[in-house]
Amino acid sequence: MRIAVIQMNAEPDVEANLAIIRKYIASGAANGADLVVFPEAAMFPFDHGRLDTVAQPLDGPFAQAVIETAQEHGTTAVVGMFTPADTVFRTPAGDIVEELPEGSGEANRVNRVHNTLLVAGPNGVTHYNKIHTYDAFGYRESDTVKPGDRRVVVDVADTTIGLATCYDIRFPGHFAALASAGAKVMIVPSSWADGPGKLDQWRTLTMARALDSASYLVAAGMARPGSPDRYGYADGPTGIGHSVAIGPNGARLAETGYAAQVLTVDIDPNRVDKIRETVPVLAGHRTDLEIGEGAEHFEGV
């Protein structure tokens, strides 16, 4: 299975990004890629304006152009975009609620979006809405992004892939569930923010999730904006680059740097079965024990 990972630097211009996406779907297919993977938010980068003003439904022009391009070139594309979700309210206290309690006073309406991965290929179209919103490091993605409520696996080139987005990488159970559903390759589009220690965290987490699930893991990162002298600082919020392919044994097969580039990797999904037989972490995972049965909580020891 050949996978083309497009580490791009999205602009605050949907049409410009769409042109780049269509170009790389075509070139990836021409190079024999079964799967062309773009970063989270490839449609429009974070921190460049309201997401609800650029969000489009899956039958809108952005998604339809991606679908048509992928089908025209006979490959499958995974593209990060934003789709409309719901309307909630921000109370005077700053909380986001679906309904205003009586007597709460005036509140601002907030049109939330889904952080969506569009998956389009010759055999059909599906999507995954990011489940774990990035409410960390002082950022609250859930204020403007509604969390998804379903995991998604899809077959590409006779191989089942599982979908995750950026912050999902911090939740091992997500990847174990995808593997239990048959996924042998985890695809993780990301827009991982730069900052002290963030690259080390990214490398550790991507390797750990491949090992947890005994799967290949292929992550497409947004390129790091700005000049090289700012690498490692927290002023490049839309990406850190370092797209990566990791084997089911945790081996780092290939990794990019900070700048925009294309990473093409060939993997053998049949290796996953051998690894899972050798290290049966999925079969041996215990989910039937409550605290007090398989573990005890002692205080004051």
PDB file of C-alpha atoms in Angstrom:
ATOM      1  CA  MET A   1       0.000   0.000   0.000  1.00  0.00           C
ATOM      2  CA  ARG A   2       1.410   3.377  -1.006  1.00  0.00           C
ATOM      3  CA  ILE A   3       0.479   6.477   0.987  1.00  0.00           C
ATOM      4  CA  ALA A   4       1.299  10.067   0.008  1.00  0.00           C
ATOM      5  CA  VAL A   5       1.391  12.443   2.986  1.00  0.00           C
ATOM      6  CA  ILE A   6       0.962  16.097   2.022  1.00  0.00           C
ATOM      7  CA  GLN A   7       2.560  18.343   4.622  1.00  0.00           C
ATOM      8  CA  MET A   8       1.169  21.689   3.485  1.00  0.00           C
ATOM      9  CA  ASN A   9       0.944  25.169   4.954  1.00  0.00           C
ATOM     10  CA  ALA A  10      -2.726  26.117   4.653  1.00  0.00           C
ATOM     11  CA  GLU A  11      -3.592  29.722   3.888  1.00  0.00           C
ATOM     12  CA  PRO A  12      -6.629  31.638   5.180  1.00  0.00           C
ATOM     13  CA  ASP A  13      -8.135  31.201   1.713  1.00  0.00           C
ATOM     14  CA  VAL A  14     -10.385  28.208   1.058  1.00  0.00           C
ATOM     15  CA  GLU A  15     -10.093  28.392  -2.721  1.00  0.00           C
ATOM     16  CA  ALA A  16      -6.297  28.614  -2.631  1.00  0.00           C
ATOM     17  CA  ASN A  17      -6.117  25.588  -0.342  1.00  0.00           C
ATOM     18  CA  LEU A  18      -8.555  23.661  -2.523  1.00  0.00           C
ATOM     19  CA  ALA A  19      -6.332  24.267  -5.567  1.00  0.00           C
ATOM     20  CA  ILE A  20      -3.337  22.860  -3.648  1.00  0.00           C
ATOM     21  CA  ILE A  21      -5.360  19.862  -2.460  1.00  0.00           C
ATOM     22  CA  ARG A  22      -6.567  19.027  -5.967  1.00  0.00           C
ATOM     23  CA  LYS A  23      -3.039  19.357  -7.334  1.00  0.00           C
ATOM     24  CA  TYR A  24      -1.591  16.918  -4.802  1.00  0.00           C
ATOM     25  CA  ILE A  25      -4.405  14.407  -5.161  1.00  0.00           C
ATOM     26  CA  ALA A  26      -3.586  14.273  -8.878  1.00  0.00           C
ATOM     27  CA  SER A  27       0.182  14.047  -8.375  1.00  0.00           C
ATOM     28  CA  GLY A  28      -0.173  11.472  -5.600  1.00  0.00           C
ATOM     29  CA  ALA A  29      -2.323   9.287  -7.822  1.00  0.00           C
ATOM     30  CA  ALA A  30       0.129   9.687 -10.696  1.00  0.00           C
ATOM     31  CA  ASN A  31       2.845   8.405  -8.366  1.00  0.00           C
ATOM     32  CA  GLY A  32       0.797   5.308  -7.556  1.00  0.00           C
ATOM     33  CA  ALA A  33      -0.592   6.367  -4.169  1.00  0.00           C
ATOM     34  CA  ASP A  34      -3.585   4.369  -2.956  1.00  0.00           C
ATOM     35  CA  LEU A  35      -4.177   7.003  -0.279  1.00  0.00           C
ATOM     36  CA  VAL A  36      -3.365  10.737  -0.247  1.00  0.00           C
ATOM     37  CA  VAL A  37      -3.519  12.247   3.243  1.00  0.00           C
ATOM     38  CA  PHE A  38      -3.725  15.958   4.058  1.00  0.00           C
ATOM     39  CA  PRO A  39      -3.485  17.670   7.459  1.00  0.00           C
ATOM     40  CA  GLU A  40      -6.264  18.624   9.824  1.00  0.00           C
ATOM     41  CA  ALA A  41      -7.733  22.012   8.826  1.00  0.00           C
ATOM     42  CA  ALA A  42      -6.328  21.769   5.291  1.00  0.00           C
ATOM     43  CA  MET A  43      -9.424  23.681   4.180  1.00  0.00           C
ATOM     44  CA  PHE A  44      -8.661  26.685   6.417  1.00  0.00           C
ATOM     45  CA  PRO A  45      -6.061  27.095   9.194  1.00  0.00           C
ATOM     46  CA  PHE A  46      -6.811  27.707  12.847  1.00  0.00           C
ATOM     47  CA  ASP A  47      -6.442  31.179  14.380  1.00  0.00           C
ATOM     48  CA  HIS A  48      -7.283  33.004  11.161  1.00  0.00           C
ATOM     49  CA  GLY A  49     -10.905  33.925  11.751  1.00  0.00           C
ATOM     50  CA  ARG A  50     -14.260  32.359  12.545  1.00  0.00           C
ATOM     51  CA  LEU A  51     -14.564  28.775  11.394  1.00  0.00           C
ATOM     52  CA  ASP A  52     -18.359  28.948  11.032  1.00  0.00           C
ATOM     53  CA  THR A  53     -17.989  31.501   8.242  1.00  0.00           C
ATOM     54  CA  VAL A  54     -15.934  29.072   6.111  1.00  0.00           C
ATOM     55  CA  ALA A  55     -17.564  25.763   7.082  1.00  0.00           C
ATOM     56  CA  GLN A  56     -19.394  23.938   4.302  1.00  0.00           C
ATOM     57  CA  PRO A  57     -21.631  20.853   4.266  1.00  0.00           C
ATOM     58  CA  LEU A  58     -20.401  17.646   2.704  1.00  0.00           C
ATOM     59  CA  ASP A  59     -22.519  18.342  -0.352  1.00  0.00           C
ATOM     60  CA  GLY A  60     -20.998  21.834  -0.676  1.00  0.00           C
ATOM     61  CA  PRO A  61     -18.531  22.970  -3.344  1.00  0.00           C
ATOM     62  CA  PHE A  62     -15.326  22.292  -1.361  1.00  0.00           C
ATOM     63  CA  ALA A  63     -16.127  18.673  -0.522  1.00  0.00           C
ATOM     64  CA  GLN A  64     -17.617  17.979  -3.939  1.00  0.00           C
ATOM     65  CA  ALA A  65     -14.477  19.259  -5.662  1.00  0.00           C
ATOM     66  CA  VAL A  66     -12.321  16.971  -3.498  1.00  0.00           C
ATOM     67  CA  ILE A  67     -14.621  14.006  -4.188  1.00  0.00           C
ATOM     68  CA  GLU A  68     -14.630  14.594  -7.927  1.00  0.00           C
ATOM     69  CA  THR A  69     -10.850  14.963  -8.044  1.00  0.00           C
ATOM     70  CA  ALA A  70     -10.204  11.792  -6.040  1.00  0.00           C
ATOM     71  CA  GLN A  71     -12.634   9.774  -8.127  1.00  0.00           C
ATOM     72  CA  GLU A  72     -11.288  11.191 -11.386  1.00  0.00           C
ATOM     73  CA  HIS A  73      -7.768  10.070 -10.478  1.00  0.00           C
ATOM     74  CA  GLY A  74      -8.761   6.742  -8.943  1.00  0.00           C
ATOM     75  CA  THR A  75      -7.295   7.292  -5.492  1.00  0.00           C
ATOM     76  CA  THR A  76      -8.618   7.915  -1.973  1.00  0.00           C
ATOM     77  CA  ALA A  77      -8.053  11.276  -0.294  1.00  0.00           C
ATOM     78  CA  VAL A  78      -8.350  12.194   3.392  1.00  0.00           C
ATOM     79  CA  VAL A  79      -8.778  15.949   3.805  1.00  0.00           C
ATOM     80  CA  GLY A  80      -9.282  18.018   6.946  1.00  0.00           C
ATOM     81  CA  MET A  81     -12.182  20.479   6.652  1.00  0.00           C
ATOM     82  CA  PHE A  82     -14.935  22.134   8.701  1.00  0.00           C
ATOM     83  CA  THR A  83     -18.636  21.347   8.412  1.00  0.00           C
ATOM     84  CA  PRO A  84     -21.603  23.092  10.123  1.00  0.00           C
ATOM     85  CA  ALA A  85     -22.651  21.471  13.421  1.00  0.00           C
ATOM     86  CA  ASP A  86     -25.023  23.326  15.764  1.00  0.00           C
ATOM     87  CA  THR A  87     -25.847  26.586  17.520  1.00  0.00           C
ATOM     88  CA  VAL A  88     -25.163  26.943  21.244  1.00  0.00           C
ATOM     89  CA  PHE A  89     -24.989  29.848  23.678  1.00  0.00           C
ATOM     90  CA  ARG A  90     -22.175  31.441  25.628  1.00  0.00           C
ATOM     91  CA  THR A  91     -23.465  32.582  29.020  1.00  0.00           C
ATOM     92  CA  PRO A  92     -22.251  35.754  30.779  1.00  0.00           C
ATOM     93  CA  ALA A  93     -20.039  33.461  32.892  1.00  0.00           C
ATOM     94  CA  GLY A  94     -18.347  32.228  29.694  1.00  0.00           C
ATOM     95  CA  ASP A  95     -19.849  28.718  29.692  1.00  0.00           C
ATOM     96  CA  ILE A  96     -21.100  27.086  26.497  1.00  0.00           C
ATOM     97  CA  VAL A  97     -24.603  25.601  26.887  1.00  0.00           C
ATOM     98  CA  GLU A  98     -27.069  24.105  24.411  1.00  0.00           C
ATOM     99  CA  GLU A  99     -30.035  25.752  26.115  1.00  0.00           C
ATOM    100  CA  LEU A 100     -30.174  28.862  28.275  1.00  0.00           C
ATOM    101  CA  PRO A 101     -31.483  28.347  31.810  1.00  0.00           C
ATOM    102  CA  GLU A 102     -34.260  30.700  32.842  1.00  0.00           C
ATOM    103  CA  GLY A 103     -33.041  33.971  34.248  1.00  0.00           C
ATOM    104  CA  SER A 104     -29.545  33.552  32.882  1.00  0.00           C
ATOM    105  CA  GLY A 105     -29.633  36.915  31.160  1.00  0.00           C
ATOM    106  CA  GLU A 106     -28.320  37.708  27.724  1.00  0.00           C
ATOM    107  CA  ALA A 107     -25.990  35.328  25.989  1.00  0.00           C
ATOM    108  CA  ASN A 108     -24.095  35.203  22.719  1.00  0.00           C
ATOM    109  CA  ARG A 109     -25.097  32.702  20.061  1.00  0.00           C
ATOM    110  CA  VAL A 110     -22.222  30.523  18.847  1.00  0.00           C
ATOM    111  CA  ASN A 111     -22.417  28.604  15.583  1.00  0.00           C
ATOM    112  CA  ARG A 112     -20.199  25.581  16.150  1.00  0.00           C
ATOM    113  CA  VAL A 113     -18.637  23.430  13.444  1.00  0.00           C
ATOM    114  CA  HIS A 114     -17.408  19.856  13.221  1.00  0.00           C
ATOM    115  CA  ASN A 115     -13.685  19.310  12.716  1.00  0.00           C
ATOM    116  CA  THR A 116     -14.165  16.836   9.890  1.00  0.00           C
ATOM    117  CA  LEU A 117     -12.011  14.412   7.940  1.00  0.00           C
ATOM    118  CA  LEU A 118     -13.511  13.923   4.499  1.00  0.00           C
ATOM    119  CA  VAL A 119     -12.638  10.534   3.012  1.00  0.00           C
ATOM    120  CA  ALA A 120     -13.300  10.345  -0.720  1.00  0.00           C
ATOM    121  CA  GLY A 121     -12.354   7.614  -3.141  1.00  0.00           C
ATOM    122  CA  PRO A 122     -13.401   5.438  -6.060  1.00  0.00           C
ATOM    123  CA  ASN A 123     -15.611   3.259  -3.843  1.00  0.00           C
ATOM    124  CA  GLY A 124     -17.512   6.022  -2.079  1.00  0.00           C
ATOM    125  CA  VAL A 125     -17.412   8.831   0.453  1.00  0.00           C
ATOM    126  CA  THR A 126     -17.485   8.948   4.254  1.00  0.00           C
ATOM    127  CA  HIS A 127     -16.293  11.268   7.019  1.00  0.00           C
ATOM    128  CA  TYR A 128     -15.067  11.369  10.596  1.00  0.00           C
ATOM    129  CA  ASN A 129     -15.822  14.182  13.036  1.00  0.00           C
ATOM    130  CA  LYS A 130     -13.044  14.672  15.593  1.00  0.00           C
ATOM    131  CA  ILE A 131     -14.153  13.187  18.915  1.00  0.00           C
ATOM    132  CA  HIS A 132     -11.621  14.671  21.337  1.00  0.00           C
ATOM    133  CA  THR A 133     -11.630  18.450  21.030  1.00  0.00           C
ATOM    134  CA  TYR A 134      -8.458  20.300  21.959  1.00  0.00           C
ATOM    135  CA  ASP A 135      -9.303  21.739  25.364  1.00  0.00           C
ATOM    136  CA  ALA A 136      -5.736  21.990  26.642  1.00  0.00           C
ATOM    137  CA  PHE A 137      -2.820  24.384  27.050  1.00  0.00           C
ATOM    138  CA  GLY A 138      -5.277  27.252  27.602  1.00  0.00           C
ATOM    139  CA  TYR A 139      -7.121  26.582  24.336  1.00  0.00           C
ATOM    140  CA  ARG A 140     -10.804  25.560  24.148  1.00  0.00           C
ATOM    141  CA  GLU A 141     -11.626  24.032  20.790  1.00  0.00           C
ATOM    142  CA  SER A 142     -15.000  22.854  22.127  1.00  0.00           C
ATOM    143  CA  ASP A 143     -16.178  26.468  22.345  1.00  0.00           C
ATOM    144  CA  THR A 144     -16.393  26.547  18.551  1.00  0.00           C
ATOM    145  CA  VAL A 145     -16.152  22.871  17.551  1.00  0.00           C
ATOM    146  CA  LYS A 146     -18.749  20.240  18.455  1.00  0.00           C
ATOM    147  CA  PRO A 147     -17.170  16.867  19.323  1.00  0.00           C
ATOM    148  CA  GLY A 148     -18.012  13.914  17.097  1.00  0.00           C
ATOM    149  CA  ASP A 149     -19.792  10.865  18.485  1.00  0.00           C
ATOM    150  CA  ARG A 150     -18.638   7.926  16.341  1.00  0.00           C
ATOM    151  CA  ARG A 151     -15.413   6.221  15.399  1.00  0.00           C
ATOM    152  CA  VAL A 152     -14.818   5.429  11.736  1.00  0.00           C
ATOM    153  CA  VAL A 153     -12.905   2.742   9.874  1.00  0.00           C
ATOM    154  CA  VAL A 154     -12.894   2.443   6.101  1.00  0.00           C
ATOM    155  CA  ASP A 155     -11.443   0.020   3.548  1.00  0.00           C
ATOM    156  CA  VAL A 156      -8.831   1.355   1.143  1.00  0.00           C
ATOM    157  CA  ALA A 157      -6.918  -0.898  -1.266  1.00  0.00           C
ATOM    158  CA  ASP A 158      -8.100  -4.025   0.575  1.00  0.00           C
ATOM    159  CA  THR A 159      -6.838  -2.623   3.882  1.00  0.00           C
ATOM    160  CA  THR A 160      -8.916  -1.282   6.761  1.00  0.00           C
ATOM    161  CA  ILE A 161      -7.767   2.107   8.022  1.00  0.00           C
ATOM    162  CA  GLY A 162      -8.818   3.880  11.201  1.00  0.00           C
ATOM    163  CA  LEU A 163      -9.286   7.638  11.454  1.00  0.00           C
ATOM    164  CA  ALA A 164      -8.103  10.014  14.165  1.00  0.00           C
ATOM    165  CA  THR A 165      -7.431  13.736  14.279  1.00  0.00           C
ATOM    166  CA  CYS A 166      -4.593  15.497  16.115  1.00  0.00           C
ATOM    167  CA  TYR A 167      -5.588  15.648  19.831  1.00  0.00           C
ATOM    168  CA  ASP A 168      -7.139  12.165  19.503  1.00  0.00           C
ATOM    169  CA  ILE A 169      -3.519  10.963  19.643  1.00  0.00           C
ATOM    170  CA  ARG A 170      -3.547  11.459  23.433  1.00  0.00           C
ATOM    171  CA  PHE A 171      -6.297   8.847  23.913  1.00  0.00           C
ATOM    172  CA  PRO A 172      -5.007   5.256  23.611  1.00  0.00           C
ATOM    173  CA  GLY A 173      -8.495   3.763  23.870  1.00  0.00           C
ATOM    174  CA  HIS A 174      -9.482   5.402  20.603  1.00  0.00           C
ATOM    175  CA  PHE A 175      -6.763   3.546  18.718  1.00  0.00           C
ATOM    176  CA  ALA A 176      -7.367   0.256  20.502  1.00  0.00           C
ATOM    177  CA  ALA A 177     -11.045   0.502  19.516  1.00  0.00           C
ATOM    178  CA  LEU A 178     -10.151   1.182  15.883  1.00  0.00           C
ATOM    179  CA  ALA A 179      -7.786  -1.791  15.848  1.00  0.00           C
ATOM    180  CA  SER A 180     -10.461  -3.992  17.413  1.00  0.00           C
ATOM    181  CA  ALA A 181     -12.767  -2.909  14.572  1.00  0.00           C
ATOM    182  CA  GLY A 182     -10.245  -4.257  12.060  1.00  0.00           C
ATOM    183  CA  ALA A 183      -8.024  -1.253  11.338  1.00  0.00           C
ATOM    184  CA  LYS A 184      -4.411  -2.089  10.504  1.00  0.00           C
ATOM    185  CA  VAL A 185      -3.362   1.448   9.543  1.00  0.00           C
ATOM    186  CA  MET A 186      -4.118   4.532  11.654  1.00  0.00           C
ATOM    187  CA  ILE A 187      -4.371   7.785   9.704  1.00  0.00           C
ATOM    188  CA  VAL A 188      -3.879  10.913  11.824  1.00  0.00           C
ATOM    189  CA  PRO A 189      -4.204  14.330  10.108  1.00  0.00           C
ATOM    190  CA  SER A 190      -2.956  16.987  12.512  1.00  0.00           C
ATOM    191  CA  SER A 191      -2.337  20.644  13.134  1.00  0.00           C
ATOM    192  CA  TRP A 192      -0.075  20.150  16.141  1.00  0.00           C
ATOM    193  CA  ALA A 193       0.960  23.439  17.736  1.00  0.00           C
ATOM    194  CA  ASP A 194       4.640  24.225  18.231  1.00  0.00           C
ATOM    195  CA  GLY A 195       6.140  25.163  21.568  1.00  0.00           C
ATOM    196  CA  PRO A 196       8.622  23.941  24.193  1.00  0.00           C
ATOM    197  CA  GLY A 197       8.516  20.164  24.420  1.00  0.00           C
ATOM    198  CA  LYS A 198       5.732  19.786  21.851  1.00  0.00           C
ATOM    199  CA  LEU A 199       7.860  17.976  19.254  1.00  0.00           C
ATOM    200  CA  ASP A 200       9.024  15.467  21.858  1.00  0.00           C
ATOM    201  CA  GLN A 201       5.404  14.895  22.887  1.00  0.00           C
ATOM    202  CA  TRP A 202       4.359  14.402  19.272  1.00  0.00           C
ATOM    203  CA  ARG A 203       7.072  11.829  18.628  1.00  0.00           C
ATOM    204  CA  THR A 204       6.344   9.961  21.855  1.00  0.00           C
ATOM    205  CA  LEU A 205       2.585   9.868  21.348  1.00  0.00           C
ATOM    206  CA  THR A 206       2.662   8.776  17.710  1.00  0.00           C
ATOM    207  CA  MET A 207       5.030   5.918  18.528  1.00  0.00           C
ATOM    208  CA  ALA A 208       2.997   4.915  21.576  1.00  0.00           C
ATOM    209  CA  ARG A 209      -0.282   4.760  19.648  1.00  0.00           C
ATOM    210  CA  ALA A 210       1.285   2.563  16.973  1.00  0.00           C
ATOM    211  CA  LEU A 211       2.524   0.226  19.695  1.00  0.00           C
ATOM    212  CA  ASP A 212      -0.747   0.329  21.665  1.00  0.00           C
ATOM    213  CA  SER A 213      -2.720  -0.781  18.633  1.00  0.00           C
ATOM    214  CA  ALA A 214      -0.002  -2.885  16.955  1.00  0.00           C
ATOM    215  CA  SER A 215      -0.753  -0.953  13.776  1.00  0.00           C
ATOM    216  CA  TYR A 216       0.916   1.223  11.226  1.00  0.00           C
ATOM    217  CA  LEU A 217       0.413   4.892  12.065  1.00  0.00           C
ATOM    218  CA  VAL A 218       0.681   7.562   9.380  1.00  0.00           C
ATOM    219  CA  ALA A 219       0.284  11.171  10.511  1.00  0.00           C
ATOM    220  CA  ALA A 220       0.010  14.192   8.204  1.00  0.00           C
ATOM    221  CA  GLY A 221       1.072  17.368   9.989  1.00  0.00           C
ATOM    222  CA  MET A 222       0.458  20.954   9.008  1.00  0.00           C
ATOM    223  CA  ALA A 223       3.762  22.601   8.083  1.00  0.00           C
ATOM    224  CA  ARG A 224       5.263  25.042  10.584  1.00  0.00           C
ATOM    225  CA  PRO A 225       4.645  28.664   9.523  1.00  0.00           C
ATOM    226  CA  GLY A 226       7.305  31.295  10.049  1.00  0.00           C
ATOM    227  CA  SER A 227      11.068  31.291   9.703  1.00  0.00           C
ATOM    228  CA  PRO A 228      13.432  28.596  11.023  1.00  0.00           C
ATOM    229  CA  ASP A 229      14.638  30.813  13.869  1.00  0.00           C
ATOM    230  CA  ARG A 230      11.190  30.408  15.469  1.00  0.00           C
ATOM    231  CA  TYR A 231      11.126  26.600  15.399  1.00  0.00           C
ATOM    232  CA  GLY A 232      10.413  25.285  18.891  1.00  0.00           C
ATOM    233  CA  TYR A 233       8.627  28.447  20.029  1.00  0.00           C
ATOM    234  CA  ALA A 234       4.902  28.733  20.713  1.00  0.00           C
ATOM    235  CA  ASP A 235       4.206  31.376  18.058  1.00  0.00           C
ATOM    236  CA  GLY A 236       3.437  28.956  15.229  1.00  0.00           C
ATOM    237  CA  PRO A 237      -0.013  27.758  16.275  1.00  0.00           C
ATOM    238  CA  THR A 238      -1.112  26.098  13.056  1.00  0.00           C
ATOM    239  CA  GLY A 239       1.486  23.358  12.799  1.00  0.00           C
ATOM    240  CA  ILE A 240       4.787  21.777  13.693  1.00  0.00           C
ATOM    241  CA  GLY A 241       5.259  19.621  10.595  1.00  0.00           C
ATOM    242  CA  HIS A 242       7.003  16.321  11.325  1.00  0.00           C
ATOM    243  CA  SER A 243       4.608  14.120   9.435  1.00  0.00           C
ATOM    244  CA  VAL A 244       5.549  10.554  10.221  1.00  0.00           C
ATOM    245  CA  ALA A 245       5.067   6.897   9.325  1.00  0.00           C
ATOM    246  CA  ILE A 246       5.531   4.348  12.115  1.00  0.00           C
ATOM    247  CA  GLY A 247       5.464   0.573  11.853  1.00  0.00           C
ATOM    248  CA  PRO A 248       3.353  -1.730  14.023  1.00  0.00           C
ATOM    249  CA  ASN A 249       6.506  -2.561  16.010  1.00  0.00           C
ATOM    250  CA  GLY A 250       7.076   1.118  16.833  1.00  0.00           C
ATOM    251  CA  ALA A 251       9.844   1.652  14.269  1.00  0.00           C
ATOM    252  CA  ARG A 252       9.914   5.146  12.804  1.00  0.00           C
ATOM    253  CA  LEU A 253       9.938   4.475   9.066  1.00  0.00           C
ATOM    254  CA  ALA A 254      10.076   8.062   7.808  1.00  0.00           C
ATOM    255  CA  GLU A 255       9.655  11.565   9.174  1.00  0.00           C
ATOM    256  CA  THR A 256       9.631  15.056   7.672  1.00  0.00           C
ATOM    257  CA  GLY A 257      10.898  18.316   9.124  1.00  0.00           C
ATOM    258  CA  TYR A 258       9.090  21.584   9.787  1.00  0.00           C
ATOM    259  CA  ALA A 259       8.648  22.879   6.232  1.00  0.00           C
ATOM    260  CA  ALA A 260       6.065  21.946   3.610  1.00  0.00           C
ATOM    261  CA  GLN A 261       6.892  18.778   1.696  1.00  0.00           C
ATOM    262  CA  VAL A 262       5.488  15.474   0.436  1.00  0.00           C
ATOM    263  CA  LEU A 263       6.273  12.182   2.141  1.00  0.00           C
ATOM    264  CA  THR A 264       5.559   8.982   0.214  1.00  0.00           C
ATOM    265  CA  VAL A 265       5.692   5.677   2.069  1.00  0.00           C
ATOM    266  CA  ASP A 266       5.102   2.061   1.064  1.00  0.00           C
ATOM    267  CA  ILE A 267       3.782  -0.237   3.772  1.00  0.00           C
ATOM    268  CA  ASP A 268       2.849  -3.911   3.976  1.00  0.00           C
ATOM    269  CA  PRO A 269      -0.358  -4.260   6.031  1.00  0.00           C
ATOM    270  CA  ASN A 270       0.219  -8.034   6.220  1.00  0.00           C
ATOM    271  CA  ARG A 271       3.003  -7.317   8.722  1.00  0.00           C
ATOM    272  CA  VAL A 272       0.363  -6.211  11.216  1.00  0.00           C
ATOM    273  CA  ASP A 273      -0.986  -9.745  11.614  1.00  0.00           C
ATOM    274  CA  LYS A 274       2.495 -11.065  12.379  1.00  0.00           C
ATOM    275  CA  ILE A 275       3.162  -8.342  14.945  1.00  0.00           C
ATOM    276  CA  ARG A 276      -0.198  -8.924  16.633  1.00  0.00           C
ATOM    277  CA  GLU A 277       0.541 -12.642  16.875  1.00  0.00           C
ATOM    278  CA  THR A 278       3.958 -11.956  18.387  1.00  0.00           C
ATOM    279  CA  VAL A 279       2.773  -9.227  20.779  1.00  0.00           C
ATOM    280  CA  PRO A 280      -0.962  -9.825  21.372  1.00  0.00           C
ATOM    281  CA  VAL A 281      -1.674  -6.550  23.154  1.00  0.00           C
ATOM    282  CA  LEU A 282      -5.186  -6.290  21.733  1.00  0.00           C
ATOM    283  CA  ALA A 283      -6.223  -9.817  22.624  1.00  0.00           C
ATOM    284  CA  GLY A 284      -4.707  -9.466  26.089  1.00  0.00           C
ATOM    285  CA  HIS A 285      -6.297  -6.110  26.913  1.00  0.00           C
ATOM    286  CA  ARG A 286      -8.527  -6.519  29.992  1.00  0.00           C
ATOM    287  CA  THR A 287     -11.675  -4.386  29.982  1.00  0.00           C
ATOM    288  CA  ASP A 288     -13.764  -6.490  32.369  1.00  0.00           C
ATOM    289  CA  LEU A 289     -12.254  -5.433  35.703  1.00  0.00           C
ATOM    290  CA  GLU A 290     -13.534  -2.729  38.025  1.00  0.00           C
ATOM    291  CA  ILE A 291     -11.445  -0.877  40.617  1.00  0.00           C
ATOM    292  CA  GLY A 292     -11.273  -3.202  43.594  1.00  0.00           C
ATOM    293  CA  GLU A 293     -11.220  -6.330  41.443  1.00  0.00           C
ATOM    294  CA  GLY A 294      -8.074  -6.011  39.370  1.00  0.00           C
ATOM    295  CA  ALA A 295      -6.666  -3.114  41.384  1.00  0.00           C
ATOM    296  CA  GLU A 296      -7.060  -1.755  44.866  1.00  0.00           C
ATOM    297  CA  HIS A 297      -6.967   1.844  45.994  1.00  0.00           C
ATOM    298  CA  PHE A 298      -5.046   2.376  49.219  1.00  0.00           C
ATOM    299  CA  GLU A 299      -4.880   5.699  51.010  1.00  0.00           C
ATOM    300  CA  GLY A 300      -2.177   6.872  53.346  1.00  0.00           C
ATOM    301  CA  VAL A 301       0.399   4.218  52.548  1.00  0.00           C
TER     302      VAL A 301
END
